mmCIF file of N, CA and C in Angstrom:
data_model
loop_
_atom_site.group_PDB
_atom_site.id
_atom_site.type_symbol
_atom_site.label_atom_id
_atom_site.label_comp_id
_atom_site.label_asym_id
_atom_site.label_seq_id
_atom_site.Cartn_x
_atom_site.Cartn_y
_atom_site.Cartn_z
ATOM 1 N N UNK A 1 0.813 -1.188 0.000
ATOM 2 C CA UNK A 1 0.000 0.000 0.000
ATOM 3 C C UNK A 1 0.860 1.256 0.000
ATOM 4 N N UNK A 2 2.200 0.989 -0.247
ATOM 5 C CA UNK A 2 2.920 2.304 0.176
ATOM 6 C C UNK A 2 2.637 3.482 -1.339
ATOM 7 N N UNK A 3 1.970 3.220 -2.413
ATOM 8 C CA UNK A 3 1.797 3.860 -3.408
ATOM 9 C C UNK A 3 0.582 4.696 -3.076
ATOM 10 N N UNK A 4 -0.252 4.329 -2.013
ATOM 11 C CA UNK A 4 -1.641 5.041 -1.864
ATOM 12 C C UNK A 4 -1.571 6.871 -1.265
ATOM 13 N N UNK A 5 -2.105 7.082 -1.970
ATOM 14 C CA UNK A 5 -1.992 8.668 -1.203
ATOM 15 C C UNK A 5 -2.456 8.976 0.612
ATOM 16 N N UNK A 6 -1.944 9.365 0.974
ATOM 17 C CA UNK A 6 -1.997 9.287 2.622
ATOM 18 C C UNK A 6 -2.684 10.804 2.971
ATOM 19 N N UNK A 7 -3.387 10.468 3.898
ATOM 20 C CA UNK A 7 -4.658 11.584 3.841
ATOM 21 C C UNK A 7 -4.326 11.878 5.735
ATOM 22 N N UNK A 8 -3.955 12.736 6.149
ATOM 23 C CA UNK A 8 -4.084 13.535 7.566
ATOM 24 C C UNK A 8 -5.311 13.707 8.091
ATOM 25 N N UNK A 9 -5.979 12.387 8.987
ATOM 26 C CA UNK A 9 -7.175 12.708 9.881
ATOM 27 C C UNK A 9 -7.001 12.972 11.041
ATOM 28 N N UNK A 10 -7.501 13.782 11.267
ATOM 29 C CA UNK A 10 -7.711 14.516 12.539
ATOM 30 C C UNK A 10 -9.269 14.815 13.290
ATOM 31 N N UNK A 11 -8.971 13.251 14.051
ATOM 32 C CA UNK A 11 -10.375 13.369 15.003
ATOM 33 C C UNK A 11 -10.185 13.075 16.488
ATOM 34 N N UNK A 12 -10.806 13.804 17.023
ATOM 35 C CA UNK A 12 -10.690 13.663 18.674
ATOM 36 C C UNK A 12 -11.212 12.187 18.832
ATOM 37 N N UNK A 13 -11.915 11.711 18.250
ATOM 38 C CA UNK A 13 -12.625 10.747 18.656
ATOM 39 C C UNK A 13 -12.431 9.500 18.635
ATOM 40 N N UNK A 14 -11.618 8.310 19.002
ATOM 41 C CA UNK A 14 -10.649 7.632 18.616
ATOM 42 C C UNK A 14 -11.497 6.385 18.031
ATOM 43 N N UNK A 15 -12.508 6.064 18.582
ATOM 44 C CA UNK A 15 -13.679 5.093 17.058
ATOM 45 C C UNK A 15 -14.226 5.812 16.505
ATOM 46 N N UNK A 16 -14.197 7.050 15.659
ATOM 47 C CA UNK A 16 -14.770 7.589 15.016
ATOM 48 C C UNK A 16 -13.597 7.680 13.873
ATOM 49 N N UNK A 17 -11.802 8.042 14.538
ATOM 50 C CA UNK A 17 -11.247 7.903 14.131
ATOM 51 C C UNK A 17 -10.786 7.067 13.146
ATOM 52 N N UNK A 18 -11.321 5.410 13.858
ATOM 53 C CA UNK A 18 -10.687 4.106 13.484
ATOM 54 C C UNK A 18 -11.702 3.846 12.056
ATOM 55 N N UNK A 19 -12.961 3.843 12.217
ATOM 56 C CA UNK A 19 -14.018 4.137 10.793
ATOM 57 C C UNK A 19 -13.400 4.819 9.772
ATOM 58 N N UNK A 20 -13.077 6.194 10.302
ATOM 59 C CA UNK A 20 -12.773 7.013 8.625
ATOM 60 C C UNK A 20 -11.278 6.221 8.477
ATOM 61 N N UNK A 21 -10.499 5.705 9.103
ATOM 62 C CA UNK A 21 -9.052 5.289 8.679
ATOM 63 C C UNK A 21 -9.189 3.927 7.901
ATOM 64 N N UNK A 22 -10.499 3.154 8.776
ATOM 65 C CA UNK A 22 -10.713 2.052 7.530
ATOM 66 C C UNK A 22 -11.998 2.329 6.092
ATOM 67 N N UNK A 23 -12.814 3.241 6.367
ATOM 68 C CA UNK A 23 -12.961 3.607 5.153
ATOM 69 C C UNK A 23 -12.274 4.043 4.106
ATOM 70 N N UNK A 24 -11.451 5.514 4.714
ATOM 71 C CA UNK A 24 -10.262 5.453 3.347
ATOM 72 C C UNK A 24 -9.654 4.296 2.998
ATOM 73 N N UNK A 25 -9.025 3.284 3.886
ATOM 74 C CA UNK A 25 -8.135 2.016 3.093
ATOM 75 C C UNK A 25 -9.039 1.563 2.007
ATOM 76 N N UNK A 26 -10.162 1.535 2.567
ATOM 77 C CA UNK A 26 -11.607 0.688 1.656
ATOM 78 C C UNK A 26 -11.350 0.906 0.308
ATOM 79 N N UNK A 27 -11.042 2.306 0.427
ATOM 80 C CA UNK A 27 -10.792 3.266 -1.064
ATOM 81 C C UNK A 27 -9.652 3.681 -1.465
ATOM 82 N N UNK A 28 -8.656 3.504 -1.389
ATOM 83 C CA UNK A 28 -7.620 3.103 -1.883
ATOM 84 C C UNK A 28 -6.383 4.328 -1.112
ATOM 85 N N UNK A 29 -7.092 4.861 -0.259
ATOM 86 C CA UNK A 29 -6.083 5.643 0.848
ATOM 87 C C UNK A 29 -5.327 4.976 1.834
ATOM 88 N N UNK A 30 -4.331 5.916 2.144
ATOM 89 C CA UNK A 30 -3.922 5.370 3.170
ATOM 90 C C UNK A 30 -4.038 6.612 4.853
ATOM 91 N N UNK A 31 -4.252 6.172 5.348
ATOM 92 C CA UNK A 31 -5.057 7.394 6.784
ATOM 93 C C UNK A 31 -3.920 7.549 7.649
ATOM 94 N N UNK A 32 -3.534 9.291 8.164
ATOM 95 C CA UNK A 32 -2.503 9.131 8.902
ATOM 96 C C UNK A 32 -3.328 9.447 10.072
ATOM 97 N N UNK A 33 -3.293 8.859 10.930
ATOM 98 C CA UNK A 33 -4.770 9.717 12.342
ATOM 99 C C UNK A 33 -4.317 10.377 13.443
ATOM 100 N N UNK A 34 -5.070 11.448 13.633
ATOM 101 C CA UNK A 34 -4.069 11.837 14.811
ATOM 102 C C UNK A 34 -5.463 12.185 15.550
ATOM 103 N N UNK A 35 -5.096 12.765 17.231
ATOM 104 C CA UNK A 35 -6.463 12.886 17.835
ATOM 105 C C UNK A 35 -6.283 14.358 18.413
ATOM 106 N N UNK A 36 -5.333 15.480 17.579
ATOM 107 C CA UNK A 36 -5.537 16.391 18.355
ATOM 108 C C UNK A 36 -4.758 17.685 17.121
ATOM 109 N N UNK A 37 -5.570 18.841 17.234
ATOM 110 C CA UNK A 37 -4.892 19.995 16.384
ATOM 111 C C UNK A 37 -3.652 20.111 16.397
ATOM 112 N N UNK A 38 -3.002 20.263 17.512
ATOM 113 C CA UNK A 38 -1.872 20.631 17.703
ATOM 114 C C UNK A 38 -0.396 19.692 16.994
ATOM 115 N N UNK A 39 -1.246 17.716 17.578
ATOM 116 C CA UNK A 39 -0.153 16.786 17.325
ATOM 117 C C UNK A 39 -0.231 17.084 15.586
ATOM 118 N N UNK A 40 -1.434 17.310 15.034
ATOM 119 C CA UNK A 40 -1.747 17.463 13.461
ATOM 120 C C UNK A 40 -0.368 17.890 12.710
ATOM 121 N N UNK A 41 -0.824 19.505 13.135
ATOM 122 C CA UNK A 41 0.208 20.496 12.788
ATOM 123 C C UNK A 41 1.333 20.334 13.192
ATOM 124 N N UNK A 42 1.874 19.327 14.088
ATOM 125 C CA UNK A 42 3.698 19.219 14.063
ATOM 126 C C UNK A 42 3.957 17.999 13.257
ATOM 127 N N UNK A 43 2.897 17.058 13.485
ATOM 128 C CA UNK A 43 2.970 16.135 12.253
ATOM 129 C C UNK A 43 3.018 16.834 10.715
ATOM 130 N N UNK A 44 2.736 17.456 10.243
ATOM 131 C CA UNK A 44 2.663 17.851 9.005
ATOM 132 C C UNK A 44 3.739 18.882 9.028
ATOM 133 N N UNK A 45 4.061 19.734 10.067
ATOM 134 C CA UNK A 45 5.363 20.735 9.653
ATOM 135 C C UNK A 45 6.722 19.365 9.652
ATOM 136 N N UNK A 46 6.784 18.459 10.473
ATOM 137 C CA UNK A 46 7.730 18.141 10.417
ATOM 138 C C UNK A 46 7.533 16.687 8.936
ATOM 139 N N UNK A 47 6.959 16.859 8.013
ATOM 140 C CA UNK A 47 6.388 16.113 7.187
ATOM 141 C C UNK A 47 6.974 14.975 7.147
ATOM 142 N N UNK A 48 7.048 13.858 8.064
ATOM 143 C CA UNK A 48 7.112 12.446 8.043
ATOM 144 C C UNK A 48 6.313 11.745 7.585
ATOM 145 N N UNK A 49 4.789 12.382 7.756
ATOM 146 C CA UNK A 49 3.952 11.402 6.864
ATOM 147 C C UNK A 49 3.809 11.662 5.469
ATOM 148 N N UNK A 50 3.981 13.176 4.923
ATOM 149 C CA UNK A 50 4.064 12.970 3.251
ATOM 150 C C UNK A 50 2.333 12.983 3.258
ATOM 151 N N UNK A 51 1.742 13.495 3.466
ATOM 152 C CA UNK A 51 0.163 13.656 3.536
ATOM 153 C C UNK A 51 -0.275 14.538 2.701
ATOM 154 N N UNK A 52 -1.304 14.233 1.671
ATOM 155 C CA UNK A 52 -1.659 15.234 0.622
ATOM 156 C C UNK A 52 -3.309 15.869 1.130
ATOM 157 N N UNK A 53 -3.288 15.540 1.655
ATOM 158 C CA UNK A 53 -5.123 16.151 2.330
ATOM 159 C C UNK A 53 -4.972 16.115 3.840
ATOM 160 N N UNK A 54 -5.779 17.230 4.059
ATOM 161 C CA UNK A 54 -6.171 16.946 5.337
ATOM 162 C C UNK A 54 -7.626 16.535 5.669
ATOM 163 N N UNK A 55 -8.361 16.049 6.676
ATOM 164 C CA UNK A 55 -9.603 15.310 6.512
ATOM 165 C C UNK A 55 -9.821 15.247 8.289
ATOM 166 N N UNK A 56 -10.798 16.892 8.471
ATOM 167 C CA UNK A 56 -10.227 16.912 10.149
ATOM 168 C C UNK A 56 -11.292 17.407 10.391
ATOM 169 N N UNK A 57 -12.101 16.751 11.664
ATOM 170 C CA UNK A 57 -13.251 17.327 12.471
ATOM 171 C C UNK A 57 -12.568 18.929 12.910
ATOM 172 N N UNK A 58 -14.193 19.772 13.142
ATOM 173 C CA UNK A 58 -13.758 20.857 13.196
ATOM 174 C C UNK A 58 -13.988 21.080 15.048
ATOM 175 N N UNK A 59 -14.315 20.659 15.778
ATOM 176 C CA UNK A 59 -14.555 20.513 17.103
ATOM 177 C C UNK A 59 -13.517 19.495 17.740
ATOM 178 N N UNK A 60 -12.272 19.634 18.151
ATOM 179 C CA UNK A 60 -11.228 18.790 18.383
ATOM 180 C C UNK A 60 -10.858 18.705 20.010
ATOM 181 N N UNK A 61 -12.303 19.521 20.625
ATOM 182 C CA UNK A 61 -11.855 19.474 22.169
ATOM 183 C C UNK A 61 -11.359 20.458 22.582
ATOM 184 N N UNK A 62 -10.014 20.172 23.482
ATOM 185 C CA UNK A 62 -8.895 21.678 24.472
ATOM 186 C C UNK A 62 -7.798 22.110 23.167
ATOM 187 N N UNK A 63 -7.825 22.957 22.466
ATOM 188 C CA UNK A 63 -6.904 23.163 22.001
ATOM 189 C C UNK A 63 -7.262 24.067 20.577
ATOM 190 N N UNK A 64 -6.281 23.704 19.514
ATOM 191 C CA UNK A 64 -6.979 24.466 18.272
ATOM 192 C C UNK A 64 -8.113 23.648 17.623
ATOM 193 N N UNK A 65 -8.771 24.766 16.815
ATOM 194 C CA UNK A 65 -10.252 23.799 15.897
ATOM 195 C C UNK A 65 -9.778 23.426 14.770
ATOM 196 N N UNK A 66 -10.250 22.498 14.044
ATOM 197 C CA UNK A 66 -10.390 22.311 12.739
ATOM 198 C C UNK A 66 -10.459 23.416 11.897
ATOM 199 N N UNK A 67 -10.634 24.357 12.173
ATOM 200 C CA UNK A 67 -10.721 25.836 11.521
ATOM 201 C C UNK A 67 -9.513 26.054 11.323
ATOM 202 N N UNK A 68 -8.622 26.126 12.403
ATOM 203 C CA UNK A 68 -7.436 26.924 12.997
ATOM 204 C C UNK A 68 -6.393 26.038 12.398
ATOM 205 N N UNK A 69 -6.556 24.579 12.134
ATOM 206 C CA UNK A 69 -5.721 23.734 11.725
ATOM 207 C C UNK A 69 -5.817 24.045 10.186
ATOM 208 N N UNK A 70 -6.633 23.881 9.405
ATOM 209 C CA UNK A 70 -6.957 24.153 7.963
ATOM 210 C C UNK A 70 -6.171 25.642 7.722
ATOM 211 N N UNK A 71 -6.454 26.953 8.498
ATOM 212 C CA UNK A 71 -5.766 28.162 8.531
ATOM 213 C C UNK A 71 -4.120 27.679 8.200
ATOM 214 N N UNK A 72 -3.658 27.030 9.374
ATOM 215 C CA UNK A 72 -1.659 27.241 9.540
ATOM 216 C C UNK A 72 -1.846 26.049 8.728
ATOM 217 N N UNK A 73 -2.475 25.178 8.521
ATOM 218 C CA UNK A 73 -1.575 24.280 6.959
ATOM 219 C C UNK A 73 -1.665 25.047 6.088
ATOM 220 N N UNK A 74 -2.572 25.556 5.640
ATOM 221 C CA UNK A 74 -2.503 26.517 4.429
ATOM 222 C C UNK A 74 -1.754 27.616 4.456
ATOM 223 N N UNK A 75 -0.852 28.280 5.435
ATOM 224 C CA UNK A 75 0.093 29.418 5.282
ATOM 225 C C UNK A 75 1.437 28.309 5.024
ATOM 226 N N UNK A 76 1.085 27.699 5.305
ATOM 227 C CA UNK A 76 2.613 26.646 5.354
ATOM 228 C C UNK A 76 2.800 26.037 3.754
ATOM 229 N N UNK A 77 1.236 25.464 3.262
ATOM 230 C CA UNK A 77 1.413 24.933 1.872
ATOM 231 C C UNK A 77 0.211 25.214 1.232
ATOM 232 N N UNK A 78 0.165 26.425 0.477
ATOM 233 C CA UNK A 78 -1.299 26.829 -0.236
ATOM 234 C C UNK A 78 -2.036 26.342 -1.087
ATOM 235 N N UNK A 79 -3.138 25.850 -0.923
ATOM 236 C CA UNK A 79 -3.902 25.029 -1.785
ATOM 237 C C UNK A 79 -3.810 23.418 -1.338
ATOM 238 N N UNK A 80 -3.466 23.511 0.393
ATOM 239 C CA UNK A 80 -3.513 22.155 0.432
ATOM 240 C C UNK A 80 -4.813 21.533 0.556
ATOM 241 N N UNK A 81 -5.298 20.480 0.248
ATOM 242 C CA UNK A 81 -6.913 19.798 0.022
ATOM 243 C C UNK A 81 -7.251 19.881 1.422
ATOM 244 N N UNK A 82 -8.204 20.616 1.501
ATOM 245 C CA UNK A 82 -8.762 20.463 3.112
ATOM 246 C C UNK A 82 -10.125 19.881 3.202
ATOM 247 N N UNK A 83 -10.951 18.612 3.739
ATOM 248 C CA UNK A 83 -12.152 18.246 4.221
ATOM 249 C C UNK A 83 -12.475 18.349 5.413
ATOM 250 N N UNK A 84 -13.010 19.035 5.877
ATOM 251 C CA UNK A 84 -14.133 19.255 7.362
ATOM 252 C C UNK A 84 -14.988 18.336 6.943
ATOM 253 N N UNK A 85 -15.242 18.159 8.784
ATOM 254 C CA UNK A 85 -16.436 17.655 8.884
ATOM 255 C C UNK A 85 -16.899 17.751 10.315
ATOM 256 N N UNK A 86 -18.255 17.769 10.370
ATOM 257 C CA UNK A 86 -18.445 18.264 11.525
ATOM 258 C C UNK A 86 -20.252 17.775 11.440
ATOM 259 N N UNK A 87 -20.708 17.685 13.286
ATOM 260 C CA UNK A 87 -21.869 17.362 13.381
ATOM 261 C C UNK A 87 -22.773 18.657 13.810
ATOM 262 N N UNK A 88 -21.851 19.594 14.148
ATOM 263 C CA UNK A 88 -22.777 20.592 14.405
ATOM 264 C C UNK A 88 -22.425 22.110 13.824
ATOM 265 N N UNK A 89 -21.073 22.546 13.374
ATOM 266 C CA UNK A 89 -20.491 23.318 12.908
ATOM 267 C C UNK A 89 -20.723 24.292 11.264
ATOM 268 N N UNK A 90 -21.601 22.937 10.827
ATOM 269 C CA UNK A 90 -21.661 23.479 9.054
ATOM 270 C C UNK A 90 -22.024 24.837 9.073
ATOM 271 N N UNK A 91 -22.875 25.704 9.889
ATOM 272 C CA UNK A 91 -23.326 26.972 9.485
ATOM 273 C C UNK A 91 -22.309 27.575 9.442
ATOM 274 N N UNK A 92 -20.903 27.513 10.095
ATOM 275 C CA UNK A 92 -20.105 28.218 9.949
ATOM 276 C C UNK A 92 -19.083 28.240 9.368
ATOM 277 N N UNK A 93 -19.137 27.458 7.876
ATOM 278 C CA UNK A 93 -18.244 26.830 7.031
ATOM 279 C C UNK A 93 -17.621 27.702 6.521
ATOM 280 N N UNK A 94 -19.034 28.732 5.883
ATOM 281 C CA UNK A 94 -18.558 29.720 4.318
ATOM 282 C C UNK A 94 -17.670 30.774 5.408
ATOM 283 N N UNK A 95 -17.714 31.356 6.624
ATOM 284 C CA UNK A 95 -17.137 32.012 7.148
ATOM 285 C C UNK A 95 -15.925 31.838 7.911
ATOM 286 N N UNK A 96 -15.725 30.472 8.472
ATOM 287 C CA UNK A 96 -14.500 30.064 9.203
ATOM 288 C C UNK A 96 -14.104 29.030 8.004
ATOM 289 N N UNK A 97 -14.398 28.574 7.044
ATOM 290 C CA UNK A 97 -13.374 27.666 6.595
ATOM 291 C C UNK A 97 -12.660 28.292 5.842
ATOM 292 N N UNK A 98 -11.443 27.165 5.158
ATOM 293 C CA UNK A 98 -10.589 27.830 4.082
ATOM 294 C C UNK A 98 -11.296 27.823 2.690
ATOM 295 N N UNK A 99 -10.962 28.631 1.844
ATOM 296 C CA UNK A 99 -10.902 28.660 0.324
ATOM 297 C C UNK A 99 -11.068 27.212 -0.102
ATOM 298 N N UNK A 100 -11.873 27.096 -1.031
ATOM 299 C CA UNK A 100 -11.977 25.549 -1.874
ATOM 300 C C UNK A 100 -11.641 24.335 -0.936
ATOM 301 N N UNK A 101 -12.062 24.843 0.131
ATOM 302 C CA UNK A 101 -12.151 23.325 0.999
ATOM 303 C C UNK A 101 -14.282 22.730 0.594
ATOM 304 N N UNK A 102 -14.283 21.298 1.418
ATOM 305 C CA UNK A 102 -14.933 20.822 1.431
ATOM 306 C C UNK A 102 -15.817 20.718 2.897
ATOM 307 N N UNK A 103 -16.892 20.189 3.154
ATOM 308 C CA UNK A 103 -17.651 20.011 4.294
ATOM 309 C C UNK A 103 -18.209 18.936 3.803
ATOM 310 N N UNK A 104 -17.990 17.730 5.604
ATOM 311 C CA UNK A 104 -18.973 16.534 5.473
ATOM 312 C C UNK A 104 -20.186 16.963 6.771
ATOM 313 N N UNK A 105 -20.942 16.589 6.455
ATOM 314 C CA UNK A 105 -21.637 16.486 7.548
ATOM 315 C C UNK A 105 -22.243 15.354 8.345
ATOM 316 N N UNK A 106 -21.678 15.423 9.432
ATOM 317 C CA UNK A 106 -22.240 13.776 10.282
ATOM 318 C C UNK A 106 -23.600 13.775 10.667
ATOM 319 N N UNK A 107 -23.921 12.392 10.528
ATOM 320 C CA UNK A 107 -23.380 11.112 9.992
ATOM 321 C C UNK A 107 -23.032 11.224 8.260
ATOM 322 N N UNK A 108 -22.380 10.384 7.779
ATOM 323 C CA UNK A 108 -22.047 10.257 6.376
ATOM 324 C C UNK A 108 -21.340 8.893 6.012
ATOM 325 N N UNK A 109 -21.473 8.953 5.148
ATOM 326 C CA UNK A 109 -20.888 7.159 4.896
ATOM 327 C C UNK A 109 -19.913 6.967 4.132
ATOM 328 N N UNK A 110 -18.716 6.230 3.894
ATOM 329 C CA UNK A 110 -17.548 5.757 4.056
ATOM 330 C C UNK A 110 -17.214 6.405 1.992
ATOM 331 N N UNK A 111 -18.443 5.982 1.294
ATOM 332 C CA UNK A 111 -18.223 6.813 0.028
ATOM 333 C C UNK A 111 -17.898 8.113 -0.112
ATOM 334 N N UNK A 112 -19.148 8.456 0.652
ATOM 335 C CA UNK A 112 -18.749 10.479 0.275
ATOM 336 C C UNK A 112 -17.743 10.948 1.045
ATOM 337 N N UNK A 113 -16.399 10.063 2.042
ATOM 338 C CA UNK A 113 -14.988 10.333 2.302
ATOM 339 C C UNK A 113 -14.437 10.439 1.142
ATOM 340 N N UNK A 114 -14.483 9.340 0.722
ATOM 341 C CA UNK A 114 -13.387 8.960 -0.629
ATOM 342 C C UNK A 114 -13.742 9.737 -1.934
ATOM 343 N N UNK A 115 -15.616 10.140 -2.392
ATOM 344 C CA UNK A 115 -15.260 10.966 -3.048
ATOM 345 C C UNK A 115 -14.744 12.760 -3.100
ATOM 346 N N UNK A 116 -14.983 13.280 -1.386
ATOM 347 C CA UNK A 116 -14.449 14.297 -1.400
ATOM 348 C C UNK A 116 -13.028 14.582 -1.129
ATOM 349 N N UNK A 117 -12.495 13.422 -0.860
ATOM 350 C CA UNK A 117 -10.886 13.608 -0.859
ATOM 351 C C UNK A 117 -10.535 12.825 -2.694
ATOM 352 N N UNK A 118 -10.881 12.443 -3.011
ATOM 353 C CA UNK A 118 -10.852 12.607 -4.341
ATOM 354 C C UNK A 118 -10.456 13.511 -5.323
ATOM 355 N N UNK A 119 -12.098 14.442 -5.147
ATOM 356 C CA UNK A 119 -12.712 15.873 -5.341
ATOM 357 C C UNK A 119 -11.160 16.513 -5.507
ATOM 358 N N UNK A 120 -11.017 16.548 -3.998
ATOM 359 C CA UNK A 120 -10.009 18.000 -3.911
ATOM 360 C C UNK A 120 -8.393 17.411 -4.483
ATOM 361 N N UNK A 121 -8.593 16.216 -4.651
ATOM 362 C CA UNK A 121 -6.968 15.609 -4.903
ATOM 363 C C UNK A 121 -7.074 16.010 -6.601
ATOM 364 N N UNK A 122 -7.621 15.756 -7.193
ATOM 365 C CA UNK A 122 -8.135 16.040 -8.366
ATOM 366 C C UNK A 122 -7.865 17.426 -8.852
ATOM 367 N N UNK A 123 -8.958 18.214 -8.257
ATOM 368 C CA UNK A 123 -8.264 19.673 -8.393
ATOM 369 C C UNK A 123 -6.882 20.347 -8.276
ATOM 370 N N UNK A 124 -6.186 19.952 -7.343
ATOM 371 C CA UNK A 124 -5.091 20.560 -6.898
ATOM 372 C C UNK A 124 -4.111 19.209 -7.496
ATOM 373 N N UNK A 125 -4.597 18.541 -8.181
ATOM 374 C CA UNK A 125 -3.303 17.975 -9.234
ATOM 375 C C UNK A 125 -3.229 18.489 -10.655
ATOM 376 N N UNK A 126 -4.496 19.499 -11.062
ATOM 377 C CA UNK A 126 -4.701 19.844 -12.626
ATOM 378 C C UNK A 126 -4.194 21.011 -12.812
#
């Protein structure tokens, strides 16, 4: 599997976590998971995982949001694929999210992961 594109999830929730990490495999990803904004963003500055999306609840608990995480990846690498998702947050997408990101809204099922990290892998390869 080391050819699969590796996707940065970021969920507080650690079986909520383990679902989207085996849905992406389902679909031909590979899931890097982390359970907190902060571990996200040193994971990705110090880029060991090589992660082309990020794919991060926007409610992450004590610390930064899913907002705030999507913000500093994108000063760091512009136009990186960002998917939110969130169960209660969507009203505040068009205003706190980034540029040409995406929104899931929970519940959602293991397809419309794979086609919105798709979506944005797609774009930002053309």
């Amino acid at each position: 599997m080391s050819d699969a594109v590796r996707v940065l999830v970021v969920e507080d929730e650690a079986l909520l976590g383990s679902f989207i990490a085996d849905a992406l495999s389902e679909c031909g990803f590979e899931a890097c998971t982390i359970h907190s904004g902060e571990a996200a963003l040193s994971t990705f500055r110090d880029g060991r995982e090589q992660c082309r999306a990020l794919l991060t609840d926007i409610d992450l608990g004590d610390g930064i949001s899913g907002w705030e995480l999507a913000r500093q990846i994108r000063e760091i690498t512009p136009g990186f694929p960002v998917v939110y998702m969130t169960g209660a947050s969507a009203r505040d997408w068009e205003s706190q999210g980034v540029a040409n990101s995406l929104l899931l809204e929970k519940p959602f099922v293991p397809s419309q992961l794979a086609a919105a990290v798709s979506l944005l892998l797609g774009s930002s390869l053309a």
